[in-house]
Coordinates of C-alpha atoms in Angstrom, one line a residue:
X1 CA 85.9 110.4 51.5
X2 CA 85.7 109.0 55.1
X3 CA 88.9 108.5 57.0
X4 CA 89.8 104.8 57.6
X5 CA 88.9 104.0 61.2
X6 CA 90.3 101.6 63.7
X7 CA 89.6 98.0 62.9
X8 CA 87.6 98.8 59.8
X9 CA 90.6 98.6 57.4
X10 CA 92.9 101.3 58.9
X11 CA 96.5 100.8 58.1
X12 CA 98.1 100.1 61.4
X13 CA 101.3 101.7 60.1
X14 CA 99.7 105.0 61.0
X15 CA 99.9 104.1 64.6
X16 CA 103.7 103.9 64.5
X17 CA 104.8 106.8 62.3
X18 CA 106.5 109.9 63.7
X19 CA 105.3 112.6 64.1
X20 CA 102.0 110.9 64.9
X21 CA 99.1 112.7 63.1
X22 CA 96.6 114.3 65.5
X23 CA 93.3 113.0 64.2
X24 CA 90.0 111.7 65.5
X25 CA 91.1 108.0 65.2
X26 CA 94.3 108.9 67.1
X27 CA 92.3 110.6 69.9
X28 CA 90.1 107.5 70.1
X29 CA 93.1 105.3 70.4
X30 CA 94.5 107.6 73.1
X31 CA 91.2 107.2 75.0
X32 CA 91.5 103.5 74.8
X33 CA 95.0 103.7 76.2
X34 CA 93.8 105.9 79.0
X35 CA 91.0 103.3 79.8
X36 CA 93.7 100.6 80.1
X37 CA 95.6 102.8 82.6
X38 CA 92.4 103.4 84.6
X39 CA 91.7 99.7 84.8
X40 CA 95.2 99.0 86.2
X41 CA 94.9 101.9 88.6
X42 CA 91.9 100.1 90.1
X43 CA 94.1 97.4 91.4
X44 CA 96.7 99.8 92.9
X45 CA 94.6 102.8 94.1
X46 CA 95.2 103.7 97.7
X47 CA 98.6 101.9 97.8
X48 CA 100.7 104.0 95.5
X49 CA 102.0 107.5 95.5
X50 CA 101.6 110.0 92.6
X51 CA 105.2 109.4 91.6
X52 CA 104.7 105.7 91.5
X53 CA 101.5 106.1 89.3
X54 CA 103.5 108.4 87.0
X55 CA 106.0 105.6 86.5
X56 CA 103.2 103.1 85.9
X57 CA 101.5 105.4 83.4
X58 CA 104.6 106.0 81.3
X59 CA 105.7 102.3 81.3
X60 CA 102.2 100.9 80.7
X61 CA 101.5 103.2 77.8
X62 CA 104.5 101.8 76.0
X63 CA 103.7 98.2 76.8
X64 CA 100.1 98.6 75.9
X65 CA 100.9 100.1 72.5
X66 CA 103.4 97.3 71.8
X67 CA 100.9 94.6 72.7
X68 CA 98.0 96.1 70.7
X69 CA 99.6 97.6 67.6
X70 CA 102.6 95.3 67.1
X71 CA 101.2 92.0 68.4
X72 CA 97.5 91.5 68.7
X73 CA 96.3 93.7 65.8
X74 CA 99.6 93.6 63.9
X75 CA 101.5 90.3 63.7
X76 CA 98.7 88.2 65.0
X77 CA 95.8 90.1 63.3
X78 CA 93.2 89.0 65.8
X79 CA 89.6 90.2 66.0
X80 CA 89.2 92.6 69.0
X81 CA 87.1 95.6 67.9
X82 CA 85.9 96.5 71.4
X83 CA 89.1 95.8 73.3
X84 CA 88.3 92.7 75.4
X85 CA 91.8 91.5 74.8
X86 CA 93.9 94.6 74.2
X87 CA 92.2 96.9 76.8
X88 CA 90.4 95.0 79.5
X89 CA 92.5 91.8 79.7
X90 CA 95.8 93.8 79.4
X91 CA 94.8 96.4 81.9
X92 CA 93.5 94.0 84.5
X93 CA 96.4 91.6 84.5
X94 CA 99.0 94.4 84.2
X95 CA 97.5 95.9 87.3
X96 CA 97.3 92.6 89.2
X97 CA 100.9 91.8 88.4
X98 CA 102.0 95.2 89.5
X99 CA 100.1 94.8 92.7
X100 CA 101.9 91.5 93.3
X101 CA 105.2 93.1 92.7
X102 CA 104.4 95.9 95.2
X103 CA 103.5 93.3 97.8
X104 CA 100.8 93.6 100.5
X105 CA 100.4 96.9 102.2
X106 CA 102.2 96.6 105.6
X107 CA 99.3 98.2 107.5
X108 CA 96.5 96.4 105.5
X109 CA 95.3 94.0 108.3
X110 CA 94.5 96.9 110.7
X111 CA 93.3 100.4 110.0
X112 CA 93.9 100.3 106.3
X113 CA 91.4 97.5 105.9
X114 CA 88.5 99.7 107.1
X115 CA 89.7 102.6 105.0
X116 CA 89.7 100.5 101.8
X117 CA 86.1 99.3 102.3
X118 CA 83.2 101.0 100.6
X119 CA 80.7 103.2 102.5
X120 CA 77.3 104.6 101.8
X121 CA 78.6 107.6 99.9
X122 CA 81.0 105.6 97.7
X123 CA 78.4 103.0 97.0
X124 CA 75.9 105.6 95.8
X125 CA 78.4 107.4 93.6
X126 CA 79.6 104.0 92.2
X127 CA 76.0 103.1 91.3
X128 CA 75.5 106.4 89.6
X129 CA 78.7 105.9 87.7
X130 CA 77.5 102.4 86.7
X131 CA 74.3 103.9 85.2
X132 CA 76.4 106.3 83.1
X133 CA 78.8 103.6 82.0
X134 CA 76.0 101.2 81.1
X135 CA 74.4 103.7 78.8
X136 CA 77.6 104.8 77.1
X137 CA 79.4 101.5 76.9
X138 CA 77.9 100.6 73.4
X139 CA 79.4 103.8 72.0
X140 CA 82.8 102.8 73.4
X141 CA 82.7 99.4 71.8
X142 CA 81.6 100.8 68.4
X143 CA 83.8 103.9 68.5
X144 CA 86.1 102.7 65.7
X145 CA 83.3 101.5 63.4
X146 CA 81.5 104.8 62.4
X147 CA 82.8 104.4 58.9
X148 CA 81.1 101.0 58.5
X149 CA 77.4 101.4 59.5
X150 CA 76.6 97.7 59.5
X151 CA 79.5 96.9 61.8
X152 CA 78.6 99.8 64.1
X153 CA 75.0 98.6 64.3
X154 CA 76.2 95.1 65.3
X155 CA 78.6 96.6 67.9
X156 CA 75.8 98.6 69.5
X157 CA 73.1 95.9 69.5
X158 CA 75.5 93.1 70.7
X159 CA 76.8 95.3 73.5
X160 CA 73.4 96.3 74.8
X161 CA 72.3 92.6 74.8
X162 CA 75.5 91.5 76.5
X163 CA 75.0 94.2 79.2
X164 CA 71.4 93.0 79.7
X165 CA 72.8 89.4 80.1
X166 CA 75.4 90.5 82.7
X167 CA 72.8 92.6 84.6
X168 CA 70.5 89.6 84.9
X169 CA 73.4 87.4 86.1
X170 CA 74.7 90.0 88.5
X171 CA 71.3 90.6 90.2
X172 CA 70.5 86.8 90.4
X173 CA 73.8 85.6 91.7
X174 CA 74.4 88.5 94.1
X175 CA 71.0 87.7 95.7
X176 CA 71.8 84.0 95.6
X177 CA 75.3 84.1 97.1
X178 CA 74.6 86.9 99.5
X179 CA 71.9 85.3 101.7
X180 CA 68.9 86.8 99.9
X181 CA 70.3 90.4 99.7
X182 CA 72.0 92.4 96.9
X183 CA 75.6 93.5 97.4
X184 CA 76.2 97.1 96.0
X185 CA 79.7 96.1 94.9
X186 CA 78.3 93.3 92.7
X187 CA 75.6 95.6 91.2
X188 CA 77.9 98.5 90.5
X189 CA 80.5 96.3 88.8
X190 CA 79.3 92.9 87.6
X191 CA 76.3 94.5 85.7
X192 CA 79.0 95.9 83.3
X193 CA 80.8 92.7 82.7
X194 CA 78.9 92.0 79.5
X195 CA 80.4 95.1 78.0
X196 CA 83.8 93.9 78.9
X197 CA 83.3 90.4 77.4
X198 CA 81.6 91.3 74.1
X199 CA 84.4 93.5 72.8
X200 CA 86.2 90.7 70.9
X201 CA 83.1 89.6 69.0
X202 CA 81.0 92.8 68.9
X203 CA 81.0 93.3 65.2
X204 CA 80.4 89.6 64.4
X205 CA 77.0 88.2 63.6
X206 CA 76.7 86.1 66.8
X207 CA 72.9 86.4 67.1
X208 CA 71.0 87.9 70.1
X209 CA 71.4 84.6 71.9
X210 CA 75.1 84.6 71.5
X211 CA 75.4 88.2 72.9
X212 CA 73.1 87.4 75.8
X213 CA 75.0 84.3 76.6
X214 CA 78.3 86.1 76.5
X215 CA 77.0 88.8 78.9
X216 CA 75.4 86.3 81.3
X217 CA 78.6 84.2 81.6
X218 CA 80.6 87.3 82.1
X219 CA 78.3 88.6 84.8
X220 CA 78.4 85.2 86.5
X221 CA 82.2 84.9 86.7
X222 CA 82.4 88.5 87.8
X223 CA 80.1 88.0 90.8
X224 CA 81.9 84.7 91.6
X225 CA 85.2 86.6 91.5
X226 CA 84.1 89.1 94.1
X227 CA 82.7 86.4 96.4
X228 CA 85.5 83.8 96.0
X229 CA 88.5 85.0 94.1
X230 CA 89.3 88.4 95.7
X231 CA 89.6 87.0 99.3
X232 CA 91.7 84.1 98.0
X233 CA 94.1 86.3 96.1
X234 CA 94.7 88.6 99.0
X235 CA 94.9 86.0 101.7
X236 CA 97.0 83.4 100.0
X237 CA 98.9 85.2 97.2
X238 CA 99.3 88.6 98.6
X239 CA 97.6 90.3 95.6
X240 CA 95.6 93.3 96.8
X241 CA 93.0 94.3 94.2
X242 CA 91.4 97.5 95.6
X243 CA 88.6 97.9 93.1
X244 CA 88.3 94.3 92.0
X245 CA 89.5 94.8 88.4
X246 CA 90.3 91.1 88.1
X247 CA 86.6 90.4 88.7
X248 CA 85.2 93.1 86.4
X249 CA 87.8 93.3 83.7
X250 CA 90.1 90.2 84.1
X251 CA 87.8 87.2 84.2
X252 CA 85.0 88.6 81.9
X253 CA 87.6 89.5 79.3
X254 CA 89.0 86.0 79.3
X255 CA 85.4 84.6 79.0
X256 CA 84.7 86.9 76.0
X257 CA 88.0 86.2 74.3
X258 CA 87.6 82.5 74.6
X259 CA 84.0 82.7 73.2
X260 CA 85.4 84.8 70.3
X261 CA 87.4 81.8 69.3
X262 CA 84.1 80.0 68.4
X263 CA 82.4 83.2 67.2
X264 CA 85.0 83.9 64.5
X265 CA 84.5 80.4 63.2
X266 CA 80.7 80.9 63.0
X267 CA 81.1 84.1 61.2
X268 CA 84.3 83.4 59.2
X269 CA 82.7 84.8 56.0
X270 CA 82.7 88.3 57.3
X271 CA 84.5 90.7 54.8
X272 CA 86.9 92.0 57.5
X273 CA 88.1 88.5 58.4
X274 CA 90.9 87.7 56.0
X275 CA 91.8 84.1 57.0
X276 CA 90.4 80.6 57.1
X277 CA 88.5 79.2 60.0
X278 CA 91.3 77.3 61.7
X279 CA 93.7 80.3 61.3
X280 CA 91.1 82.7 62.7
X281 CA 90.6 80.5 65.8
X282 CA 94.3 80.1 66.3
X283 CA 94.9 83.8 66.0
X284 CA 92.3 84.5 68.7
X285 CA 94.0 82.0 71.0
X286 CA 97.4 83.5 70.2
X287 CA 96.2 87.0 71.0
X288 CA 94.9 85.8 74.4
X289 CA 98.2 84.1 75.2
X290 CA 100.4 87.0 74.0
X291 CA 98.4 89.5 76.0
X292 CA 98.5 87.5 79.2
X293 CA 102.2 87.0 78.9
X294 CA 103.0 90.7 78.0
X295 CA 100.7 92.1 80.6
X296 CA 101.8 90.0 83.5
X297 CA 105.5 90.3 82.7
X298 CA 105.5 94.0 82.0
X299 CA 103.1 94.7 84.9
X300 CA 105.4 92.8 87.4
X301 CA 108.5 94.6 86.0
X302 CA 106.7 98.0 86.3
X303 CA 105.5 97.2 89.8
X304 CA 109.1 96.4 90.9
X305 CA 110.3 99.6 89.4
X306 CA 107.5 101.5 91.3
X307 CA 108.3 99.7 94.5
X308 CA 111.9 101.0 94.3
X309 CA 110.6 104.6 94.9
X310 CA 108.0 103.7 97.5
X311 CA 108.0 106.2 100.4
X312 CA 108.3 104.8 104.0
X313 CA 105.7 105.5 106.6
X314 CA 102.9 106.6 104.3
X315 CA 99.6 105.0 105.3
X316 CA 97.7 103.0 102.7
X317 CA 94.1 103.9 101.7
X318 CA 94.3 107.3 103.4
X319 CA 93.4 110.3 101.2
X320 CA 95.0 112.7 103.7
X321 CA 98.4 111.4 102.8
X322 CA 98.2 113.3 99.4
X323 CA 95.3 115.7 99.7
X324 CA 94.6 118.7 102.0
X325 CA 91.3 117.6 103.6
X326 CA 89.2 119.1 106.3
X327 CA 87.4 115.9 107.3

């Protein structure tokens, strides 16, 4: 008899019992939690000490579990098989709120600005990482659906199509907005935006056109975020987003989550959707609202806590502050 898995009918009470059973579903959930931490880290990297990141990791893990198990998949019972809401949206806005709480790096306008910029080596490694993520992203989205072959198949196909859509959008808009040339940052990040956005609707019958549209819109807002949003946030709001997580995970997750409001209505007859059309749509909207509120509030609070142990005189964006390096 197969174990109940993730969103395919698993009793969420198993996520909150102590001692927690060590099982494959539990390990998958742990990996999802770690992914959320990595997303938030992208907004803070280079500006926080190891001690500060330890504080962030411990606090965020608790808030992430509360938002996912208690609110979004528990009380609200929203559809989010691939984590557009619970993983990407939560991680991005938690990290941005924590970055706001930490404040701008005092040495950011001078030497730290150059240290935070990508170079040839980092661009090449990022593009290599993008290729790996692009290939394995479908298995991430469908990880909890192996006990339901039809759902797993939809997750894989919809994710591949969404990634194709975001790749087309990223290449086109990067070329269009960058004076006829491609920006490696756009190609390394925005090509993956479709995988971020499709998570909420991945196991729904949204048609190839719906998956491609989701990916294309996500890729478009991602490139637009790098071009317009990141400079605005840093210059006018003091929010430093080192890796652009708002552009790759924040905006695309909102696009995907909003589209899922319509998609659950179109596929309301799915056996795993237990409510009426209006209720399904309302639950998706409630999940978006709850996640934004919890992520921003908890991220800002955690950022303030981390700021209280900030060490004075440590340069930002300098690896030599924490690593013994010979270069």
